[in-house]
Amino acid sequence: MDWFFLILAGLFEMFGVLMINKFNKDRNIASVLLLISGFGLSFIFLSLAMATLPMGTAYAVWTGIGASGGAILGMIFYGEPRNILRILFIAMVLGSAVGLKLVS
């Protein structure tokens, strides 16, 4: 369950990042509530995962999912650059997260 909670935490982190962009565009209460909900759920699931996973592993995987997911969502929804080096480095971050799972 700990890895499931960690993946959920990373997905809610990605959602929170999307909501930051939505808030910057809309500036309404719904955007603020979605932003707070996304990051709040992310922290809750991260804390559940850290009950059994080592802190360093959990935090590294959580930030890796959030950072690479945010970059991928930026490419999909906001027209951010999609060059091969950027995709390679995102894959390296995700590969590192998988590697941490294999050794934990």
Short mmCIF file of N, CA, C and O in Angstrom, two decimals, residues 50 53-62 100:
data_model
loop_
_atom_site.label_atom_id
_atom_site.label_comp_id
_atom_site.label_asym_id
_atom_site.label_seq_id
_atom_site.Cartn_x
_atom_site.Cartn_y
_atom_site.Cartn_z
N MET A 50 5.10 7.55 3.89
CA MET A 50 6.30 7.66 4.72
C MET A 50 6.17 6.92 6.04
O MET A 50 7.15 6.81 6.78
N LEU A 53 7.86 3.71 4.23
CA LEU A 53 9.00 3.91 3.32
C LEU A 53 10.02 4.86 3.95
O LEU A 53 9.64 5.77 4.69
N PRO A 54 11.29 4.68 3.62
CA PRO A 54 12.29 5.64 4.10
C PRO A 54 12.01 7.04 3.57
O PRO A 54 11.57 7.21 2.42
N MET A 55 12.26 8.04 4.40
CA MET A 55 11.96 9.42 4.03
C MET A 55 12.65 9.82 2.74
O MET A 55 12.03 10.42 1.85
N GLY A 56 13.93 9.53 2.60
CA GLY A 56 14.68 9.94 1.41
C GLY A 56 14.12 9.33 0.14
O GLY A 56 13.98 10.00 -0.89
N THR A 57 13.76 8.07 0.20
CA THR A 57 13.18 7.39 -0.97
C THR A 57 11.82 7.98 -1.30
O THR A 57 11.55 8.31 -2.46
N ALA A 58 10.97 8.11 -0.30
CA ALA A 58 9.62 8.62 -0.54
C ALA A 58 9.66 10.03 -1.11
O ALA A 58 8.96 10.33 -2.09
N TYR A 59 10.48 10.88 -0.54
CA TYR A 59 10.55 12.26 -1.01
C TYR A 59 11.11 12.34 -2.43
O TYR A 59 10.60 13.09 -3.27
N ALA A 60 12.15 11.55 -2.71
CA ALA A 60 12.75 11.58 -4.05
C ALA A 60 11.76 11.10 -5.11
O ALA A 60 11.64 11.71 -6.19
N VAL A 61 11.04 10.04 -4.82
CA VAL A 61 10.06 9.53 -5.79
C VAL A 61 8.91 10.52 -5.95
O VAL A 61 8.47 10.80 -7.07
N TRP A 62 8.44 11.08 -4.85
CA TRP A 62 7.34 12.05 -4.89
C TRP A 62 7.70 13.27 -5.72
O TRP A 62 6.93 13.69 -6.58
N LEU A 100 14.90 3.55 -7.38
CA LEU A 100 14.75 3.66 -5.92
C LEU A 100 13.75 2.62 -5.40
O LEU A 100 13.95 2.06 -4.33
#
